[in-house]
Amino acid sequence: MIKLDRVGLSFPGDGAPTEVLKDFSLTVPAGRFVAIVGPSGVGKSTLLRVVAGLLSPNEGTVTINADRQDNPLPVVMVFQDARLLPWRKIEGNVGFGLEHGQVSAAARRERIHAALELVGLEGYGHRYPHELSGGQRQRVALARALAVDPDILLMDEPFAGLDAITRESLQDELSRIHAATGKTVLFVTHSIDEAVYLADEVVAIAGKPGRLAAAIPVAAPRPRTRGAPESAGIAAQLREQLAEPPAA
Amino acid sequence: MTRGRATVLAALGLTVFLAIWELMPALGVVPAQILPPPSALPRAFEREFSSGIWFASVLLSLRNYLAGLVIGCALGVGLGVATGMSVSFEAALSWVVRVLRPIPGLAWVPFAILWFGIDPAAAIFIIGVGVFWISYFAALGAVRAVDRDLIELADAFGFRRADQKLVKVILPAAAPGILAGLRTAVGQAWMAVVASEIFGVPGLGQRMMQASNLLASDIVVIYMATMAACYGIIDTGFVALQSRLLRWKR
Ligand SMILES: Nc1ncnc2c1ncn2[C@@H]1O[C@H](COP(=O)(O)OP(=O)(O)O)[C@@H](O)[C@H]1O
Ligand SMILES: [Mg+2]
């Protein structure tokens, strides 16, 4: 479970500090898939960094409840750029989060293999990142996060740079993984359709500093079909929310 | 240009160079004592080699060279990495660096003699000082240039301690820059070898000075060529090691 309570965050700049998040509260129960949408620069990435513990909020509190206490890495992030380590082969990149001494070498190999299989890249382990396409690199980044087997998966526009076909297949992959593992997912996207297709709940952030503008549950049954009529209704509702300036 | 053609041209250039060199004393443009012709060199080398002096000098210098290079580079890279990782450390050292850096290696000779005497340790010190700064600034620059995003990645995957970040991200990411600096140091250290032995520490620099005082210019040329060969071999080996370590680069 993720619980943000009246979180405020500002970056010190020359002159007045920039307020990026203000009075931001959000609770994501365990196992829920929450998508965050909003215009660029509104503070979505900053929000994920706060949840990941990469940034400390100036105000408010962040509570993370891991489901299992033995997991050394309960929260893991997938960045928008694949952010692979160019000097490591693909298998070394996928195994990056398994180097905390908690997994034996044999178990590590097994988990790397399983994660690569999950994203459809079995047989690519011995290549270097520069030998892969952009879409494949993004899959490796996803495999690297999944190999850790976190309770909470934070994803920052992970499919934004991909072509439509790769993007849709990775969306389906992620849906399947979420259904199979029951991980909590916080998924940032600027695509309303992607958010509605994937999430149990879509949260819209708007304004400067960023505030929660709307939180709309998506009740459509899974597995979902693209462009189902009930999704279209929710998408339209979200577009309206995001177009209007939020009530002050 | 094809590889074969380039090789032919390079060989041609060297031949012309040697021919001009040979002709200058032969035509009486310069006396052979001042410029020994290349044809005189094999015999000079044979004399120097059979007396055992050549081998002993090379061995002594090579030891000074390697010791100075390894110690200077280890300290330089270590301090450079530490400075690159810590802003407060860098601030603390900034004036010290400004004071010490402009001092040329040769200016340390009096202190080297005072501290170590006419001893190989003095030569090692001089060589080490020279490569220290090269590797220090290479490491500092390379560590500062490490992609912040990769450091954030280490954080996001639970590697939060400085030593973890160093091993997992900073050192491998900075390796190309550090190795480029070390390669410069590998060459620069040979220049320092001669300088460090001029004041009497045994080795090929000292032998060169002796020969030069005796006007045995052919022996001087023998040692110049020896140094060029040593440098060539070591640099080639280093480049091979470098490309092995950086084979992940496209
Ligand atoms: N490290 C930083 N220092 C200063 N300002 C930042 C920093 N990171 C982000 N910002 C600012 O915070 C705002 C929100 O950024 P971000 O969270 O990346 O937005 P989003 O992901 O929604 O596009 C932007 O105005 C950005 O310029
Ligand atoms: Mg962003």
mmCIF file with all atom_site columns, N, CA and C in Angstrom, chain A residues 49 52-54 73 76-77 79 83 85-88 96-97 99-100 128 130 144, chain B residues 149-150 152-160 164 168-169 172-173 247-250:
data_model
loop_
_atom_site.group_PDB
_atom_site.id
_atom_site.type_symbol
_atom_site.label_atom_id
_atom_site.label_alt_id
_atom_site.label_comp_id
_atom_site.label_asym_id
_atom_site.label_entity_id
_atom_site.label_seq_id
_atom_site.pdbx_PDB_ins_code
_atom_site.Cartn_x
_atom_site.Cartn_y
_atom_site.Cartn_z
_atom_site.occupancy
_atom_site.B_iso_or_equiv
_atom_site.pdbx_formal_charge
_atom_site.auth_seq_id
_atom_site.auth_comp_id
_atom_site.auth_asym_id
_atom_site.auth_atom_id
_atom_site.pdbx_PDB_model_num
ATOM 1   N N  . ARG A 1 49  ? 9.107  9.898  -7.860  1.00 0.00 ? 49  ARG A N  1
ATOM 2   C CA . ARG A 1 49  ? 10.396 9.947  -7.139  1.00 0.00 ? 49  ARG A CA 1
ATOM 3   C C  . ARG A 1 49  ? 10.174 10.035 -5.641  1.00 0.00 ? 49  ARG A C  1
ATOM 4   N N  . ALA A 1 52  ? 9.220  6.627  -4.539  1.00 0.00 ? 52  ALA A N  1
ATOM 5   C CA . ALA A 1 52  ? 10.382 5.727  -4.586  1.00 0.00 ? 52  ALA A CA 1
ATOM 6   C C  . ALA A 1 52  ? 11.409 6.056  -3.514  1.00 0.00 ? 52  ALA A C  1
ATOM 7   N N  . GLY A 1 53  ? 11.219 7.182  -2.836  1.00 0.00 ? 53  GLY A N  1
ATOM 8   C CA . GLY A 1 53  ? 12.195 7.559  -1.819  1.00 0.00 ? 53  GLY A CA 1
ATOM 9   C C  . GLY A 1 53  ? 13.422 8.227  -2.403  1.00 0.00 ? 53  GLY A C  1
ATOM 10  N N  . LEU A 1 54  ? 13.347 8.644  -3.675  1.00 0.00 ? 54  LEU A N  1
ATOM 11  C CA . LEU A 1 54  ? 14.481 9.319  -4.302  1.00 0.00 ? 54  LEU A CA 1
ATOM 12  C C  . LEU A 1 54  ? 14.476 10.810 -3.972  1.00 0.00 ? 54  LEU A C  1
ATOM 13  N N  . LEU A 1 73  ? 13.943 -4.991 -1.650  1.00 0.00 ? 73  LEU A N  1
ATOM 14  C CA . LEU A 1 73  ? 13.585 -3.915 -2.568  1.00 0.00 ? 73  LEU A CA 1
ATOM 15  C C  . LEU A 1 73  ? 12.080 -3.948 -2.828  1.00 0.00 ? 73  LEU A C  1
ATOM 16  N N  . VAL A 1 76  ? 10.158 -0.591 -6.754  1.00 0.00 ? 76  VAL A N  1
ATOM 17  C CA . VAL A 1 76  ? 11.110 -0.471 -7.850  1.00 0.00 ? 76  VAL A CA 1
ATOM 18  C C  . VAL A 1 76  ? 10.518 0.398  -8.943  1.00 0.00 ? 76  VAL A C  1
ATOM 19  N N  . MET A 1 77  ? 11.389 1.106  -9.631  1.00 0.00 ? 77  MET A N  1
ATOM 20  C CA . MET A 1 77  ? 10.965 2.115  -10.597 1.00 0.00 ? 77  MET A CA 1
ATOM 21  C C  . MET A 1 77  ? 11.385 1.706  -12.012 1.00 0.00 ? 77  MET A C  1
ATOM 22  N N  . PHE A 1 79  ? 11.945 3.742  -15.423 1.00 0.00 ? 79  PHE A N  1
ATOM 23  C CA . PHE A 1 79  ? 12.030 5.125  -15.893 1.00 0.00 ? 79  PHE A CA 1
ATOM 24  C C  . PHE A 1 79  ? 11.556 5.243  -17.330 1.00 0.00 ? 79  PHE A C  1
ATOM 25  N N  . ARG A 1 83  ? 17.363 3.506  -19.489 1.00 0.00 ? 83  ARG A N  1
ATOM 26  C CA . ARG A 1 83  ? 18.394 3.697  -18.475 1.00 0.00 ? 83  ARG A CA 1
ATOM 27  C C  . ARG A 1 83  ? 19.137 2.408  -18.170 1.00 0.00 ? 83  ARG A C  1
ATOM 28  N N  . LEU A 1 85  ? 22.593 0.064  -18.143 1.00 0.00 ? 85  LEU A N  1
ATOM 29  C CA . LEU A 1 85  ? 24.015 0.306  -17.946 1.00 0.00 ? 85  LEU A CA 1
ATOM 30  C C  . LEU A 1 85  ? 24.738 -0.219 -19.185 1.00 0.00 ? 85  LEU A C  1
ATOM 31  N N  . PRO A 1 86  ? 25.337 0.682  -19.980 1.00 0.00 ? 86  PRO A N  1
ATOM 32  C CA . PRO A 1 86  ? 25.863 0.259  -21.282 1.00 0.00 ? 86  PRO A CA 1
ATOM 33  C C  . PRO A 1 86  ? 27.005 -0.745 -21.198 1.00 0.00 ? 86  PRO A C  1
ATOM 34  N N  . TRP A 1 87  ? 27.688 -0.808 -20.043 1.00 0.00 ? 87  TRP A N  1
ATOM 35  C CA . TRP A 1 87  ? 28.828 -1.724 -19.936 1.00 0.00 ? 87  TRP A CA 1
ATOM 36  C C  . TRP A 1 87  ? 28.402 -3.125 -19.503 1.00 0.00 ? 87  TRP A C  1
ATOM 37  N N  . ARG A 1 88  ? 27.127 -3.279 -19.180 1.00 0.00 ? 88  ARG A N  1
ATOM 38  C CA . ARG A 1 88  ? 26.663 -4.610 -18.791 1.00 0.00 ? 88  ARG A CA 1
ATOM 39  C C  . ARG A 1 88  ? 25.880 -5.228 -19.936 1.00 0.00 ? 88  ARG A C  1
ATOM 40  N N  . PHE A 1 96  ? 20.491 -6.487 -12.149 1.00 0.00 ? 96  PHE A N  1
ATOM 41  C CA . PHE A 1 96  ? 21.045 -5.374 -11.356 1.00 0.00 ? 96  PHE A CA 1
ATOM 42  C C  . PHE A 1 96  ? 20.471 -5.299 -9.942  1.00 0.00 ? 96  PHE A C  1
ATOM 43  N N  . GLY A 1 97  ? 19.155 -5.449 -9.822  1.00 0.00 ? 97  GLY A N  1
ATOM 44  C CA . GLY A 1 97  ? 18.527 -5.314 -8.509  1.00 0.00 ? 97  GLY A CA 1
ATOM 45  C C  . GLY A 1 97  ? 18.664 -6.547 -7.629  1.00 0.00 ? 97  GLY A C  1
ATOM 46  N N  . GLU A 1 99  ? 21.540 -7.833 -6.696  1.00 0.00 ? 99  GLU A N  1
ATOM 47  C CA . GLU A 1 99  ? 22.916 -7.894 -6.213  1.00 0.00 ? 99  GLU A CA 1
ATOM 48  C C  . GLU A 1 99  ? 23.040 -7.355 -4.796  1.00 0.00 ? 99  GLU A C  1
ATOM 49  N N  . HIS A 1 100 ? 22.025 -7.605 -4.012  1.00 0.00 ? 100 HIS A N  1
ATOM 50  C CA . HIS A 1 100 ? 22.084 -7.178 -2.616  1.00 0.00 ? 100 HIS A CA 1
ATOM 51  C C  . HIS A 1 100 ? 22.433 -8.340 -1.698  1.00 0.00 ? 100 HIS A C  1
ATOM 52  N N  . TYR A 1 128 ? 24.815 -6.584 -25.737 1.00 0.00 ? 128 TYR A N  1
ATOM 53  C CA . TYR A 1 128 ? 24.961 -5.314 -25.040 1.00 0.00 ? 128 TYR A CA 1
ATOM 54  C C  . TYR A 1 128 ? 23.780 -4.408 -25.396 1.00 0.00 ? 128 TYR A C  1
ATOM 55  N N  . HIS A 1 130 ? 23.494 -1.511 -26.597 1.00 0.00 ? 130 HIS A N  1
ATOM 56  C CA . HIS A 1 130 ? 23.509 -0.793 -27.879 1.00 0.00 ? 130 HIS A CA 1
ATOM 57  C C  . HIS A 1 130 ? 23.211 -1.703 -29.063 1.00 0.00 ? 130 HIS A C  1
ATOM 58  N N  . ARG A 1 144 ? 14.112 -5.817 -15.782 1.00 0.00 ? 144 ARG A N  1
ATOM 59  C CA . ARG A 1 144 ? 14.984 -5.507 -14.646 1.00 0.00 ? 144 ARG A CA 1
ATOM 60  C C  . ARG A 1 144 ? 14.158 -5.224 -13.392 1.00 0.00 ? 144 ARG A C  1
ATOM 61  N N  . ASP B 2 149 ? 21.558 10.362 -14.219 1.00 0.00 ? 149 ASP B N  1
ATOM 62  C CA . ASP B 2 149 ? 20.441 9.416  -14.307 1.00 0.00 ? 149 ASP B CA 1
ATOM 63  C C  . ASP B 2 149 ? 20.871 8.016  -13.879 1.00 0.00 ? 149 ASP B C  1
ATOM 64  N N  . LEU B 2 150 ? 22.106 7.654  -14.212 1.00 0.00 ? 150 LEU B N  1
ATOM 65  C CA . LEU B 2 150 ? 22.565 6.315  -13.832 1.00 0.00 ? 150 LEU B CA 1
ATOM 66  C C  . LEU B 2 150 ? 22.781 6.233  -12.330 1.00 0.00 ? 150 LEU B C  1
ATOM 67  N N  . GLU B 2 152 ? 21.010 7.939  -10.216 1.00 0.00 ? 152 GLU B N  1
ATOM 68  C CA . GLU B 2 152 ? 19.644 7.824  -9.687  1.00 0.00 ? 152 GLU B CA 1
ATOM 69  C C  . GLU B 2 152 ? 19.137 6.388  -9.827  1.00 0.00 ? 152 GLU B C  1
ATOM 70  N N  . LEU B 2 153 ? 19.514 5.751  -10.920 1.00 0.00 ? 153 LEU B N  1
ATOM 71  C CA . LEU B 2 153 ? 19.128 4.343  -11.102 1.00 0.00 ? 153 LEU B CA 1
ATOM 72  C C  . LEU B 2 153 ? 19.669 3.476  -9.968  1.00 0.00 ? 153 LEU B C  1
ATOM 73  N N  . ALA B 2 154 ? 20.930 3.703  -9.614  1.00 0.00 ? 154 ALA B N  1
ATOM 74  C CA . ALA B 2 154 ? 21.517 2.951  -8.500  1.00 0.00 ? 154 ALA B CA 1
ATOM 75  C C  . ALA B 2 154 ? 20.702 3.187  -7.228  1.00 0.00 ? 154 ALA B C  1
ATOM 76  N N  . ASP B 2 155 ? 20.330 4.439  -6.992  1.00 0.00 ? 155 ASP B N  1
ATOM 77  C CA . ASP B 2 155 ? 19.499 4.765  -5.833  1.00 0.00 ? 155 ASP B CA 1
ATOM 78  C C  . ASP B 2 155 ? 18.180 4.002  -5.889  1.00 0.00 ? 155 ASP B C  1
ATOM 79  N N  . ALA B 2 156 ? 17.544 4.031  -7.060  1.00 0.00 ? 156 ALA B N  1
ATOM 80  C CA . ALA B 2 156 ? 16.228 3.416  -7.203  1.00 0.00 ? 156 ALA B CA 1
ATOM 81  C C  . ALA B 2 156 ? 16.290 1.902  -7.012  1.00 0.00 ? 156 ALA B C  1
ATOM 82  N N  . PHE B 2 157 ? 17.460 1.324  -7.248  1.00 0.00 ? 157 PHE B N  1
ATOM 83  C CA . PHE B 2 157 ? 17.580 -0.119 -7.068  1.00 0.00 ? 157 PHE B CA 1
ATOM 84  C C  . PHE B 2 157 ? 18.295 -0.469 -5.772  1.00 0.00 ? 157 PHE B C  1
ATOM 85  N N  . GLY B 2 158 ? 18.270 0.452  -4.844  1.00 0.00 ? 158 GLY B N  1
ATOM 86  C CA . GLY B 2 158 ? 18.686 0.141  -3.486  1.00 0.00 ? 158 GLY B CA 1
ATOM 87  C C  . GLY B 2 158 ? 20.168 0.295  -3.205  1.00 0.00 ? 158 GLY B C  1
ATOM 88  N N  . PHE B 2 159 ? 20.936 0.783  -4.170  1.00 0.00 ? 159 PHE B N  1
ATOM 89  C CA . PHE B 2 159 ? 22.368 0.993  -3.915  1.00 0.00 ? 159 PHE B CA 1
ATOM 90  C C  . PHE B 2 159 ? 22.567 2.430  -3.475  1.00 0.00 ? 159 PHE B C  1
ATOM 91  N N  . ARG B 2 160 ? 22.376 2.673  -2.192  1.00 0.00 ? 160 ARG B N  1
ATOM 92  C CA . ARG B 2 160 ? 22.332 4.045  -1.705  1.00 0.00 ? 160 ARG B CA 1
ATOM 93  C C  . ARG B 2 160 ? 23.645 4.495  -1.097  1.00 0.00 ? 160 ARG B C  1
ATOM 94  N N  . GLN B 2 164 ? 28.675 1.584  -2.734  1.00 0.00 ? 164 GLN B N  1
ATOM 95  C CA . GLN B 2 164 ? 27.882 0.794  -3.683  1.00 0.00 ? 164 GLN B CA 1
ATOM 96  C C  . GLN B 2 164 ? 27.764 1.525  -5.020  1.00 0.00 ? 164 GLN B C  1
ATOM 97  N N  . LYS B 2 168 ? 29.049 0.001  -8.510  1.00 0.00 ? 168 LYS B N  1
ATOM 98  C CA . LYS B 2 168 ? 28.006 -0.406 -9.456  1.00 0.00 ? 168 LYS B CA 1
ATOM 99  C C  . LYS B 2 168 ? 27.920 0.536  -10.655 1.00 0.00 ? 168 LYS B C  1
ATOM 100 N N  . VAL B 2 169 ? 28.146 1.820  -10.438 1.00 0.00 ? 169 VAL B N  1
ATOM 101 C CA . VAL B 2 169 ? 27.895 2.772  -11.519 1.00 0.00 ? 169 VAL B CA 1
ATOM 102 C C  . VAL B 2 169 ? 29.091 3.684  -11.819 1.00 0.00 ? 169 VAL B C  1
ATOM 103 N N  . PRO B 2 172 ? 32.577 2.021  -13.415 1.00 0.00 ? 172 PRO B N  1
ATOM 104 C CA . PRO B 2 172 ? 32.434 1.579  -14.810 1.00 0.00 ? 172 PRO B CA 1
ATOM 105 C C  . PRO B 2 172 ? 32.060 2.705  -15.763 1.00 0.00 ? 172 PRO B C  1
ATOM 106 N N  . ALA B 2 173 ? 31.227 3.631  -15.307 1.00 0.00 ? 173 ALA B N  1
ATOM 107 C CA . ALA B 2 173 ? 30.827 4.713  -16.199 1.00 0.00 ? 173 ALA B CA 1
ATOM 108 C C  . ALA B 2 173 ? 32.000 5.651  -16.469 1.00 0.00 ? 173 ALA B C  1
ATOM 109 N N  . ARG B 2 247 ? 35.132 -3.088 -24.234 1.00 0.00 ? 247 ARG B N  1
ATOM 110 C CA . ARG B 2 247 ? 34.568 -3.729 -25.425 1.00 0.00 ? 247 ARG B CA 1
ATOM 111 C C  . ARG B 2 247 ? 33.060 -3.539 -25.509 1.00 0.00 ? 247 ARG B C  1
ATOM 112 N N  . TRP B 2 248 ? 32.456 -3.041 -24.423 1.00 0.00 ? 248 TRP B N  1
ATOM 113 C CA . TRP B 2 248 ? 31.023 -2.759 -24.461 1.00 0.00 ? 248 TRP B CA 1
ATOM 114 C C  . TRP B 2 248 ? 30.714 -1.505 -25.254 1.00 0.00 ? 248 TRP B C  1
ATOM 115 N N  . LYS B 2 249 ? 31.743 -0.710 -25.542 1.00 0.00 ? 249 LYS B N  1
ATOM 116 C CA . LYS B 2 249 ? 31.476 0.510  -26.299 1.00 0.00 ? 249 LYS B CA 1
ATOM 117 C C  . LYS B 2 249 ? 31.303 0.153  -27.768 1.00 0.00 ? 249 LYS B C  1
ATOM 118 N N  . ARG B 2 250 ? 30.389 0.841  -28.404 1.00 0.00 ? 250 ARG B N  1
ATOM 119 C CA . ARG B 2 250 ? 30.162 0.500  -29.801 1.00 0.00 ? 250 ARG B CA 1
ATOM 120 C C  . ARG B 2 250 ? 31.290 1.046  -30.657 1.00 0.00 ? 250 ARG B C  1
#
